[in-house]
Coordinates of C-alpha atoms and ligand atoms in Angstrom, one line a residue:
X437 CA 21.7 -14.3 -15.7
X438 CA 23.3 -12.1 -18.4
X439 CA 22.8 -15.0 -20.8
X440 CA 19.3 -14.6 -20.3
X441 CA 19.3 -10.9 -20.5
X442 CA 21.0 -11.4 -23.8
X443 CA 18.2 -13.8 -24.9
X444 CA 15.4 -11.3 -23.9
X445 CA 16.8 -9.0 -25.9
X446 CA 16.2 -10.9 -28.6
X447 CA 12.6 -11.0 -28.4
X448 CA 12.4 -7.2 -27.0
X449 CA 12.8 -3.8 -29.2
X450 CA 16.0 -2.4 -28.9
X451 CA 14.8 -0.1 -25.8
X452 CA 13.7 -3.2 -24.2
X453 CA 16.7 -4.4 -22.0
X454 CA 18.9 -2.0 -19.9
X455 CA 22.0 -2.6 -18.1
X456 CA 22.8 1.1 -17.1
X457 CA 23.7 1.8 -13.5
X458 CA 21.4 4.3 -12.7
X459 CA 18.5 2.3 -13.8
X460 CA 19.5 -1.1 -11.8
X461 CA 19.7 0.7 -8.5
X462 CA 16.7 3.3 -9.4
X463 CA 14.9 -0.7 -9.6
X464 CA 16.8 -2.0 -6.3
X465 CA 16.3 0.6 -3.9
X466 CA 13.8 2.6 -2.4
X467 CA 14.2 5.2 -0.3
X468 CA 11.0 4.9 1.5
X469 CA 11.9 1.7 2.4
X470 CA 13.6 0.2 5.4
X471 CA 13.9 -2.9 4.0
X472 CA 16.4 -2.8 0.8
X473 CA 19.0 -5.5 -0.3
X474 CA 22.1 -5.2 -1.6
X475 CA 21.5 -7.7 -4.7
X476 CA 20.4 -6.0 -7.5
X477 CA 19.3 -7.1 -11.2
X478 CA 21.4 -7.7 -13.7
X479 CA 19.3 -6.1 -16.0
X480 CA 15.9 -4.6 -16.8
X481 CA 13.4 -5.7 -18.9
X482 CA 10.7 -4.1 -20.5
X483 CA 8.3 -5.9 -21.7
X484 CA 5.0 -4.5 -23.7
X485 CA 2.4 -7.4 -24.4
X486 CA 1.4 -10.4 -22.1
X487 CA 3.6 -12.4 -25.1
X488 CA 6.7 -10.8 -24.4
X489 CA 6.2 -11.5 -20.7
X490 CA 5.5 -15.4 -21.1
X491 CA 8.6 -15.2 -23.6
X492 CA 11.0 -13.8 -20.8
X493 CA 9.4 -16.2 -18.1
X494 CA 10.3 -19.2 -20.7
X495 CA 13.8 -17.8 -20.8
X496 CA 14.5 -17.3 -17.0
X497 CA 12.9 -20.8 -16.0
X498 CA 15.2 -22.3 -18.3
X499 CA 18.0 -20.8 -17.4
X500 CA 17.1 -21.3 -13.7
X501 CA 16.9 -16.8 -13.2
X502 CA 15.3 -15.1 -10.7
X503 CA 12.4 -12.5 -12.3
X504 CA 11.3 -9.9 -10.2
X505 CA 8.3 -7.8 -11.5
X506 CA 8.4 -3.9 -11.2
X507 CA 5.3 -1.5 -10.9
X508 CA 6.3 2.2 -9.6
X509 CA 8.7 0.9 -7.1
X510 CA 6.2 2.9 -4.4
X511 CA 6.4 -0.7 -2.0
X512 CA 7.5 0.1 1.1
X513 CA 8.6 -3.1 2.8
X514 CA 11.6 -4.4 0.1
X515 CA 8.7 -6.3 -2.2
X516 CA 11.1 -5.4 -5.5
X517 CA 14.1 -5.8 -4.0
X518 CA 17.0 -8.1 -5.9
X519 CA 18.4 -10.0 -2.6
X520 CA 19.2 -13.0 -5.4
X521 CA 19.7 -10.8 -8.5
X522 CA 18.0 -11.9 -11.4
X523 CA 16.1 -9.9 -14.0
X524 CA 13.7 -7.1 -13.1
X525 CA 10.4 -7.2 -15.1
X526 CA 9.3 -3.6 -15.3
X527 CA 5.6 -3.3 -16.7
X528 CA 5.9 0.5 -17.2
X529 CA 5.3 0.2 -20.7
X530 CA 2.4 -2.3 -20.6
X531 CA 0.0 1.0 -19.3
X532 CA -2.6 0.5 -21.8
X533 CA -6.7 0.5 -20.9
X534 CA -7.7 -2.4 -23.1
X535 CA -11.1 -2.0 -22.3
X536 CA -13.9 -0.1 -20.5
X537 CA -17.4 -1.3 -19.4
X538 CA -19.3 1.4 -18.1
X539 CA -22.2 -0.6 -18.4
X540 CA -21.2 -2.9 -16.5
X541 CA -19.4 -0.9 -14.3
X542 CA -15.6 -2.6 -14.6
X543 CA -12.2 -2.0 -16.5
X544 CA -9.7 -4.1 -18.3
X545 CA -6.1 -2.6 -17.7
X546 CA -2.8 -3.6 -18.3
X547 CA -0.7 -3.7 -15.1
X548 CA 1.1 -0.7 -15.7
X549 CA -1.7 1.7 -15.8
X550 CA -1.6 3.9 -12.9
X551 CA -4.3 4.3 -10.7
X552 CA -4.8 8.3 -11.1
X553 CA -4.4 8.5 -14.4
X554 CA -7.1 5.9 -14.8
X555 CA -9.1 7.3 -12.3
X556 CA -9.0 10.7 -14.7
X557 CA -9.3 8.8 -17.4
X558 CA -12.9 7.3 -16.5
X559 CA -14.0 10.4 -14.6
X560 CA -16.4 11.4 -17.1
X561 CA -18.6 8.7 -17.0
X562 CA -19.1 9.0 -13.1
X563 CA -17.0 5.6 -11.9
X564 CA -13.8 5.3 -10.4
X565 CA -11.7 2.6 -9.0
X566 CA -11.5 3.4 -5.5
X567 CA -7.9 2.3 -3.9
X568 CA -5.7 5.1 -3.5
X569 CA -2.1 3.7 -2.4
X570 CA 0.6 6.2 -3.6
X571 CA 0.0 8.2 -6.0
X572 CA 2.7 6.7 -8.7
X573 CA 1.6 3.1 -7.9
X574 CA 0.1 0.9 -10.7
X575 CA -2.3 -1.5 -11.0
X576 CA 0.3 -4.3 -11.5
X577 CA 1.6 -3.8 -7.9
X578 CA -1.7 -2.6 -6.5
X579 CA -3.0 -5.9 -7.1
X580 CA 0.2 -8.1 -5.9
X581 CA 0.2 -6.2 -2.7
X582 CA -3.2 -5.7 -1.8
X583 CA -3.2 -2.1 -0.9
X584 CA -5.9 -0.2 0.1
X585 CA -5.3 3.3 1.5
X586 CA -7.6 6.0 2.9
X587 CA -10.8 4.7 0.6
X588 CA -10.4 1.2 2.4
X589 CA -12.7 1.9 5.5
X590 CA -15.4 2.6 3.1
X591 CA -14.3 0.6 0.1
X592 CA -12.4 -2.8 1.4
X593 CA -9.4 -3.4 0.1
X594 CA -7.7 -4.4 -3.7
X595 CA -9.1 -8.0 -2.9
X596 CA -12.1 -6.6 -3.1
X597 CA -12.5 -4.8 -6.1
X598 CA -10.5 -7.4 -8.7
X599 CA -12.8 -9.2 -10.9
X600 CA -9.8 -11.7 -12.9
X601 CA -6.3 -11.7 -13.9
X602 CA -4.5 -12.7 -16.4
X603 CA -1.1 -14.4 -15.3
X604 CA 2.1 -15.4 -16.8
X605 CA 3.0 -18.2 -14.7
X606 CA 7.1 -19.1 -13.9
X607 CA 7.7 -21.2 -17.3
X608 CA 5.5 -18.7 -19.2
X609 CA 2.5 -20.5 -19.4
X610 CA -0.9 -18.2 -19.2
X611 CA -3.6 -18.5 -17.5
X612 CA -6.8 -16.4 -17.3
X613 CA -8.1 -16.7 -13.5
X614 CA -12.0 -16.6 -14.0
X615 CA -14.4 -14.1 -16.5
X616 CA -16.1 -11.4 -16.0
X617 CA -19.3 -11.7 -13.8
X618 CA -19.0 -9.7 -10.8
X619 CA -19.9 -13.0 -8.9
X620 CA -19.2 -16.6 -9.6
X621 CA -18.9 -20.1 -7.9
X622 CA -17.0 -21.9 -10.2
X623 CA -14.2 -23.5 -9.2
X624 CA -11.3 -21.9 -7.1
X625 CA -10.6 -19.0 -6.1
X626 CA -7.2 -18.1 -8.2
X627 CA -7.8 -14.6 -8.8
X628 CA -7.3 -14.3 -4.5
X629 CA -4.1 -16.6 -4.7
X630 CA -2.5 -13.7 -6.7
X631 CA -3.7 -10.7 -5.4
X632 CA -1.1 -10.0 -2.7
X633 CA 1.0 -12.9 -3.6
X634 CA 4.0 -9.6 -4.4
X635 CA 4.8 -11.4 -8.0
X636 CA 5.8 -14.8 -6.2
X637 CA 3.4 -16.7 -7.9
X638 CA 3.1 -15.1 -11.0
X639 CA 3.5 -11.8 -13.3
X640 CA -0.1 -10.5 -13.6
X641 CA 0.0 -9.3 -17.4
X642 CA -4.2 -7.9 -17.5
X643 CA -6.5 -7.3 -14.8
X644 CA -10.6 -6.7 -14.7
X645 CA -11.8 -4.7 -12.0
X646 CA -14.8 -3.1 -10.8
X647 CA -15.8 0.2 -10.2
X648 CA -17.6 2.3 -8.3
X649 CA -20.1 5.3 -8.6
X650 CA -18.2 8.5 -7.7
X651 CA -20.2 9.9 -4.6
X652 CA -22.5 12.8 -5.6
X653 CA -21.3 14.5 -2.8
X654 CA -18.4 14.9 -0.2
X655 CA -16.8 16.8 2.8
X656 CA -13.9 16.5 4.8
X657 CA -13.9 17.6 8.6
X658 CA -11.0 17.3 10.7
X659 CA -11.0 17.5 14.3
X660 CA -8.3 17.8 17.0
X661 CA -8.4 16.0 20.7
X662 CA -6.1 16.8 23.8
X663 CA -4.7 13.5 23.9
X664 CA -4.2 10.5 21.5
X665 CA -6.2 8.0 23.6
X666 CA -9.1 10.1 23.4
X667 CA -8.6 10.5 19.2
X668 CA -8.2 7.0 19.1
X669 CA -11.2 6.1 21.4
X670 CA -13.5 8.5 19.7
X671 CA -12.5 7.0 16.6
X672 CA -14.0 3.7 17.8
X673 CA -16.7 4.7 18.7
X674 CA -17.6 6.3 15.5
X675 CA -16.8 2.8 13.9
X676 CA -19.1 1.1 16.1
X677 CA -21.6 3.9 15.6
X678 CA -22.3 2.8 12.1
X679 CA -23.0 5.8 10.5
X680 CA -21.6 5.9 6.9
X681 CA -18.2 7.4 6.7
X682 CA -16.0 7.3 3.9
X683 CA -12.6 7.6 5.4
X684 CA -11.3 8.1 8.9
X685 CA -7.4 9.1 9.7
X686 CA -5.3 10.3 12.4
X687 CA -2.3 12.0 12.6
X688 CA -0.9 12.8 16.1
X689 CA 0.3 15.7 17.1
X690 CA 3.9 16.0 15.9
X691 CA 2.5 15.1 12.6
X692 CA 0.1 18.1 12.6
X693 CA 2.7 20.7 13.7
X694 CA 5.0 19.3 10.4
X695 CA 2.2 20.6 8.7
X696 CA 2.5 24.2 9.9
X697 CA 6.5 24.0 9.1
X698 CA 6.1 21.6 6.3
X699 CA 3.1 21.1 4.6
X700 CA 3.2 22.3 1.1
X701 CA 1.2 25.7 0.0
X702 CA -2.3 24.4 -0.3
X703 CA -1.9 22.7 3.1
X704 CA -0.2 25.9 4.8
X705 CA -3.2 27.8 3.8
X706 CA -4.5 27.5 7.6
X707 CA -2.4 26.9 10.9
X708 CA -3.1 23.2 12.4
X709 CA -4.0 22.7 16.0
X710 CA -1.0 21.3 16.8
X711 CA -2.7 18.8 18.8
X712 CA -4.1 14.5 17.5
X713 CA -6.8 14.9 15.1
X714 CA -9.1 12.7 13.2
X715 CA -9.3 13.4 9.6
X716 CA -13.1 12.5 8.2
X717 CA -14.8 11.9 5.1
X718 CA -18.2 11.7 4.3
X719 CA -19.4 10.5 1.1
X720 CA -23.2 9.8 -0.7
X721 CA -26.0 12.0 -1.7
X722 CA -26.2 15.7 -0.7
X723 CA -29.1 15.0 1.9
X724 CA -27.2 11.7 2.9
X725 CA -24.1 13.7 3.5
X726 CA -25.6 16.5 5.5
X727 CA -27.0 13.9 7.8
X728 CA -24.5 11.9 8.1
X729 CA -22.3 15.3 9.7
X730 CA -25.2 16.2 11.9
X731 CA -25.3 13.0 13.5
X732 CA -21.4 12.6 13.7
X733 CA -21.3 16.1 15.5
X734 CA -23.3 15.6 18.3
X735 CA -21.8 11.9 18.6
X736 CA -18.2 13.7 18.7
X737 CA -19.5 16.7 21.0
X738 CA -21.4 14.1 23.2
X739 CA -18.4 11.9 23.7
X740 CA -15.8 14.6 24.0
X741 CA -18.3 17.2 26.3
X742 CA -17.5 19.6 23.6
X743 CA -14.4 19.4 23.9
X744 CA -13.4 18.7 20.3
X745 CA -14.0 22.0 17.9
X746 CA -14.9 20.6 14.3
X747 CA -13.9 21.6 11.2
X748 CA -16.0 21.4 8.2
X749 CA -14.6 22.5 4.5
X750 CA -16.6 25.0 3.6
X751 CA -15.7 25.0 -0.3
X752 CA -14.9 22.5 -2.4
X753 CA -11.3 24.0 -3.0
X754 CA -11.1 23.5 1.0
X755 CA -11.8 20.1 1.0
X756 CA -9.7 19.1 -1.7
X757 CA -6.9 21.4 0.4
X758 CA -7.7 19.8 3.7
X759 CA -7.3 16.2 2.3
X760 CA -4.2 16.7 1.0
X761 CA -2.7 17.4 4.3
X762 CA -3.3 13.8 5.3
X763 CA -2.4 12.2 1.5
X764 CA 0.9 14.7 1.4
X765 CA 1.9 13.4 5.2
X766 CA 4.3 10.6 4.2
X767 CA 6.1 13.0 1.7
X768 CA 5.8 16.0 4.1
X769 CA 8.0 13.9 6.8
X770 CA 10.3 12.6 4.1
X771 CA 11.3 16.3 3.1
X772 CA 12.1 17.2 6.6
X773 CA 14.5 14.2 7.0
X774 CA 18.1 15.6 7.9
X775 CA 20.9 14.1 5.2
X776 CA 21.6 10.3 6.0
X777 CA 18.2 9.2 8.3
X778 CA 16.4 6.9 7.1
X779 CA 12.4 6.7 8.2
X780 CA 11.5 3.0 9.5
X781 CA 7.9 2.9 9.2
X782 CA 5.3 0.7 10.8
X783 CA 2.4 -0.8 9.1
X784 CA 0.0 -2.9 11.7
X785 CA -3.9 -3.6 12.3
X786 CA -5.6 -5.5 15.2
X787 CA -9.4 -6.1 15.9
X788 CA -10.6 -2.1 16.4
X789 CA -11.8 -2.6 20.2
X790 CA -7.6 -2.7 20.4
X791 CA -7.0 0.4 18.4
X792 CA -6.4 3.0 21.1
X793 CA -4.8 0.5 24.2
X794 CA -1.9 -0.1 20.9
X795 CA -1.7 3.4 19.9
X796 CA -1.1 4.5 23.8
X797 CA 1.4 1.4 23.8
X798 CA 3.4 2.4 20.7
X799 CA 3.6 6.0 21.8
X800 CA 5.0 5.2 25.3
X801 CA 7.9 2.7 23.4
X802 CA 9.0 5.5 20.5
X803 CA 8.8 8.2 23.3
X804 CA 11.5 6.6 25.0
X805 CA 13.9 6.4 21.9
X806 CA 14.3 9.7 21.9
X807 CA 13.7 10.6 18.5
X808 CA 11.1 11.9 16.5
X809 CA 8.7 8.9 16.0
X810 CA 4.9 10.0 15.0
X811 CA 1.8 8.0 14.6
X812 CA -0.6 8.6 11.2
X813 CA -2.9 5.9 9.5
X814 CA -6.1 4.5 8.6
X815 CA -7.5 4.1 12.0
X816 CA -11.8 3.7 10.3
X817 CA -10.4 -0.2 9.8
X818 CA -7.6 -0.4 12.6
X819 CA -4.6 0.0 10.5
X820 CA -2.3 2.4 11.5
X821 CA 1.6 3.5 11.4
X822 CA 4.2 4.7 13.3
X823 CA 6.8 6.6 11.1
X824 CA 10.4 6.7 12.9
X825 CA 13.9 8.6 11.7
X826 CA 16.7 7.9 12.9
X827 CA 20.4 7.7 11.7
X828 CA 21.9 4.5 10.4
X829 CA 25.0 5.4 10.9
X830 CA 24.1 5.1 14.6
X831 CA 24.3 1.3 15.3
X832 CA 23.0 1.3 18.7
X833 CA 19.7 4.1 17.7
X834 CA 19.3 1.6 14.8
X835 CA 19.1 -2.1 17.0
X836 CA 16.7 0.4 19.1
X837 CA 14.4 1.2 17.0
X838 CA 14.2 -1.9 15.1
X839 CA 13.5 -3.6 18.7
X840 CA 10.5 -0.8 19.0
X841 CA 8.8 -1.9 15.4
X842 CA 9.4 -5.6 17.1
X843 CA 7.5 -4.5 20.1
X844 CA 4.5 -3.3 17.9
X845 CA 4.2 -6.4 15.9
X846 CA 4.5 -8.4 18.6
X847 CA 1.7 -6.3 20.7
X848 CA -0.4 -6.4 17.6
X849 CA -0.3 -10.1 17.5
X850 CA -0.8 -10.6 21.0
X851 CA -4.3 -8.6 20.2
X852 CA -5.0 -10.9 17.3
X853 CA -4.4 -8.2 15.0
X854 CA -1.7 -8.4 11.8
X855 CA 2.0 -7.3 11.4
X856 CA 0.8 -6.0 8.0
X857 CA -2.5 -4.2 7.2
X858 CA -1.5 -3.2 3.8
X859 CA 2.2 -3.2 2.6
X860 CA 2.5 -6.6 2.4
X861 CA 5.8 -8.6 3.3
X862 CA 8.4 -8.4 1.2
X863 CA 11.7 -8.8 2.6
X864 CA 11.1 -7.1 5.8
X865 CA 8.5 -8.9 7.5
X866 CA 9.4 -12.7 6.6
X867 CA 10.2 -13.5 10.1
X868 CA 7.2 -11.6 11.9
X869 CA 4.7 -13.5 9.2
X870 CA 5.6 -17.0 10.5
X871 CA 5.1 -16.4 13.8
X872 CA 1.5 -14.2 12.7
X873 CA 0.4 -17.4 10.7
X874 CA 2.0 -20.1 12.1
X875 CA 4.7 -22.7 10.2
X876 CA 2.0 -25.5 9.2
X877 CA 0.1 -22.1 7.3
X878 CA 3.5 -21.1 5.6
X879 CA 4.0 -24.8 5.2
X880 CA 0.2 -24.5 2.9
X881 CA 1.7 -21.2 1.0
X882 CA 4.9 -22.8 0.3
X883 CA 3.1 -26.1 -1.0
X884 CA 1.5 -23.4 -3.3
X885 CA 4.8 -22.1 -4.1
X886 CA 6.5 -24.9 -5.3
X887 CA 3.7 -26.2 -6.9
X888 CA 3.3 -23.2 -9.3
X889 CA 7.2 -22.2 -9.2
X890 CA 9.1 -25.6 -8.4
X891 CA 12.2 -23.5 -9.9
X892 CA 11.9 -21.1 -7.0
X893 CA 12.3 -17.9 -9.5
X894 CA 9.4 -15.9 -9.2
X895 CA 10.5 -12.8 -7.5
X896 CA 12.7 -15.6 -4.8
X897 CA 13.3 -14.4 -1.0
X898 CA 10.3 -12.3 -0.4
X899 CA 7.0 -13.4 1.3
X900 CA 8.7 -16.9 3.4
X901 CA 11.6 -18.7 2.3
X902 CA 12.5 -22.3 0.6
X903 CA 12.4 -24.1 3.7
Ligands
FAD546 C1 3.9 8.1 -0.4 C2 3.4 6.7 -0.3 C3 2.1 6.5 0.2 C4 1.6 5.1 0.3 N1 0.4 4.9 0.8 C5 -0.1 3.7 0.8 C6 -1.5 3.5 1.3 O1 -2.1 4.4 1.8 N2 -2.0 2.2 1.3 C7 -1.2 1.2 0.8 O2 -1.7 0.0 0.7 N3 0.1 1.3 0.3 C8 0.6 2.6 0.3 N4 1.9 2.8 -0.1 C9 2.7 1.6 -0.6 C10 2.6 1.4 -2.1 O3 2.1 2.5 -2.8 C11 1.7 0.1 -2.4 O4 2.3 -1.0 -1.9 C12 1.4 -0.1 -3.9 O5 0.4 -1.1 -4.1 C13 2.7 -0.5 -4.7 O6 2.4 -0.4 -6.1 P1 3.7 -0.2 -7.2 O7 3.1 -0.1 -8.5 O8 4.6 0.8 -6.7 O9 4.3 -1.7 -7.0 P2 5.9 -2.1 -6.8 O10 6.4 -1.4 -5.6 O11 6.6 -1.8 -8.0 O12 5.8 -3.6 -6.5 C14 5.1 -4.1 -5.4 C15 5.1 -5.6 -5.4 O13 4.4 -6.1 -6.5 C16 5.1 -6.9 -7.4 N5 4.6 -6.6 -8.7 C17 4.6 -5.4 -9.3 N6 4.0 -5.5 -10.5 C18 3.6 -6.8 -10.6 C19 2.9 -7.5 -11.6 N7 2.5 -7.0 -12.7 N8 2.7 -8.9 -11.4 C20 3.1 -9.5 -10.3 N9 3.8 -8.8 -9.3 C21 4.0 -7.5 -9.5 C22 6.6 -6.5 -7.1 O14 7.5 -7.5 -7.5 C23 6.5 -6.2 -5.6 O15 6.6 -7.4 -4.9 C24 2.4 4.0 -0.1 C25 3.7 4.3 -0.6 C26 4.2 5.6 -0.7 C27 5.6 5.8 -1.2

């Protein structure tokens, strides 16, 4: 591995290899993770053009090394860990916008670019790309996770908005996946093979993708219920109702009241019903928008007897302010953590007729842990999570709570739903994937594998295992 480190280093600048400390385990661990490994790179690499890239690749499949690409290290379920070493391909530096289409309404990016910064970037001509994981993530990881985020019930997923890649393959050969058109029939579908494929397949170097019109108009309402069921089950039937909305969240109760004690400025402006509440957006032309609220408030009020009081932002400061309390929630609950927990979090979707029965289910298990254990997420396409802290230290809290985030995937499969909605695999969910798909599925995927990668050293461990 070092050998190959010294090779790379060849082909690099001299800022383009690192063997400092700090850096390796800054690339080998995250702390929003419950899944980390102790193996960590030997190095990192930094490459800056699709050619350095294929260079390294050549190196590492000759010398039989394990490369394991790095966006913003914002994953949550152990996607960049190191559990066989190897070198870590950070694409920080390859953050360059190679080309903008306004036209036709699509962007060519390197995979470093992040998502807000491109998103400001392209404001001015009225598109945006419209998946919103973290805030740091990049494009890079964006696409080899298939995230989505709050824009998802409106927007699909990252699947859905990348038009081709362009993809060092394990022994450095490129390969463009398809052109530009937003539609084709030709051939294959490779640009899908990589997109969530978390760098086992390939180190995505360029990627096309759509865009979409910025809405002409928005507004945020957010409304609390006396009991999660009846959140959840409202939030169903506004899904089923098929009125347009462009976002639909809920946080539960001991999520809204970390808000109050928690929430940074802009969110402490106003005290939170400490109570569930749905979190909505609407999105489209002014009259479009207005209707759309009028009709979702006597829906809500009709459903609930009027028992659910509405809030609407009333400026566009206020929206902006009341948004933030649901896109600030992961960090809010991080910054409350007492020294040493660690926050296991959940990430599972089933068919949305399901959504409330599993959000009463996983509330009754995490009650009875007996710690705090809160449930938050993307309800509008029946993803949610449930975020858990609890002390590591503690082996008995710890088998306990991992036995809870079984329970969930395993009640989320038995209503056909998935153990990941959006954070992929990684290390962390290897186990729970073959019994989702199946082992003649994995058996397909690893045909795939060793097909593209017979070395086994694209980004090795994560997704399934050799055999
Ligand atoms: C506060 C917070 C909020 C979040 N909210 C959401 C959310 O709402 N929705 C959601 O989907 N996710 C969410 N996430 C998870 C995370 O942001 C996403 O998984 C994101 O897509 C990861 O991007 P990244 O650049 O950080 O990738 P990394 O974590 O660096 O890498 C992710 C995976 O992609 C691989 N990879 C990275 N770059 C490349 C490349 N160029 N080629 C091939 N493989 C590559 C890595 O090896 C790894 O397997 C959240 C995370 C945090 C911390």
């Amino acid at each position: 591995m070092l050998q190959a480190a010294h090779e790379i280093a060849q082909i690099l600048s001299e800022d383009g290899v690192s063997y400092d400390a700090d850096v390796l385990e800054h690339h080998g661990h995250s702390d929003w993770s419950t899944s980390n490994s102790p193996g960590r790179a030997v190095a990192v690499v930094y490459p800056r053009s699709t050619e350095d890239v294929s260079a390294i690749a050549r190196i590492c499949s000759r010398l039989r090394v394990p490369m394991v690409p790095f966006g913003a290290g914002s994953s949550v379920e152990g996607n960049f860990s190191q559990p066989h070493s190897g070198i870590c391909i950070d694409l920080s530096f390859m953050d360059r916008i190679l080309a903008f289409h306004p036209d036709d309404m699509d962007v060519v990016v390197q995979p470093g670019v992040n998502w807000v910064d491109l998103n400001t970037h392209i404001a001015p001509s009225g598109l945006f790309a419209p998946m919103d994981p973290s805030p740091t993530a990049t494009i890079g990881g964006m696409v080899s996770t298939n995230c989505s985020g709050t824009n998802a019930f409106r927007y699909g997923t990252m699947k859905d908005w990348v038009l081709n890649l362009t993809v060092v393959l394990a022994d450095g050969t490129v390969i463009k996946t398809r052109r530009r058109p937003r539609k084709t029939s030709a051939g294959y579908n490779l640009t899908s093979l990589f997109v969530g494929a978390e760098g086992t397949l390939g180190i995505v170097t360029e990627a096309t993708l759509k865009l979409a019109p910025i809405p002409q108009a928005t507004s945020v309402a957010v409304v609390p219920f006396p009991s999660i069921h009846a959140a959840a089950t409202t939030a169903t039937a506004l899904i089923r109702s098929g009125i347009p909305l462009a976002a639909l969240e809920i946080m539960d109760e001991r999520q809204m009241a970390i808000l109050n004690t928690h929430g940074s400025p802009a969110v402490r402006k106003r005290h939170w019903a400490e109570q569930p509440t749905l979190f909505l957006k609407f999105s489209g032309t002014p009259d479009a928008v207005a209707a759309d609220i009028a009709r979702i408030s006597t829906l809500v009020s009709d459903l609930t007897n009027n028992t659910a009081p509405f809030h609407f932002a009333r400026t566009p400061q206020e929206e902006i302010d009341l948004w933030a309390a649901r896109k600030e929630s992961l960090f809010t609950m991080t910054s409350m953590r007492p020294d040493g927990y660690e926050m296991w979090s959940t990430d599972v979707a089933v068919p949305v007729s399901r959504l409330a029965e599993i959000i009463d289910w996983s509330r009754q298990e995490c009650g009875q842990l007996g710690i705090f254990a809160s449930v938050i997420g993307h309800v509008g396409d029946g993803n949610f999570h449930v975020a858990m802290m609890y002390d590591p230290r503690d082996a008995e809290q710890t088998e306990r709570v991992g036995k809870a985030v079984k329970g969930m995937m395993d009640k989320a499969l038995e209503m056909e739903g998935t153990v990941s909605g959006e954070h992929a695999i990684g290390i962390g969910k290897k186990g729970c994937l073959r019994e989702e798909l199946g082992e003649e599925t994995i058996g397909m995927m690893r045909a795939v594998k060793r097909a593209v990668d017979p070395r086994w050293v694209m980004n090795p461990g994560k997704v399934f295992d050799w055999q």
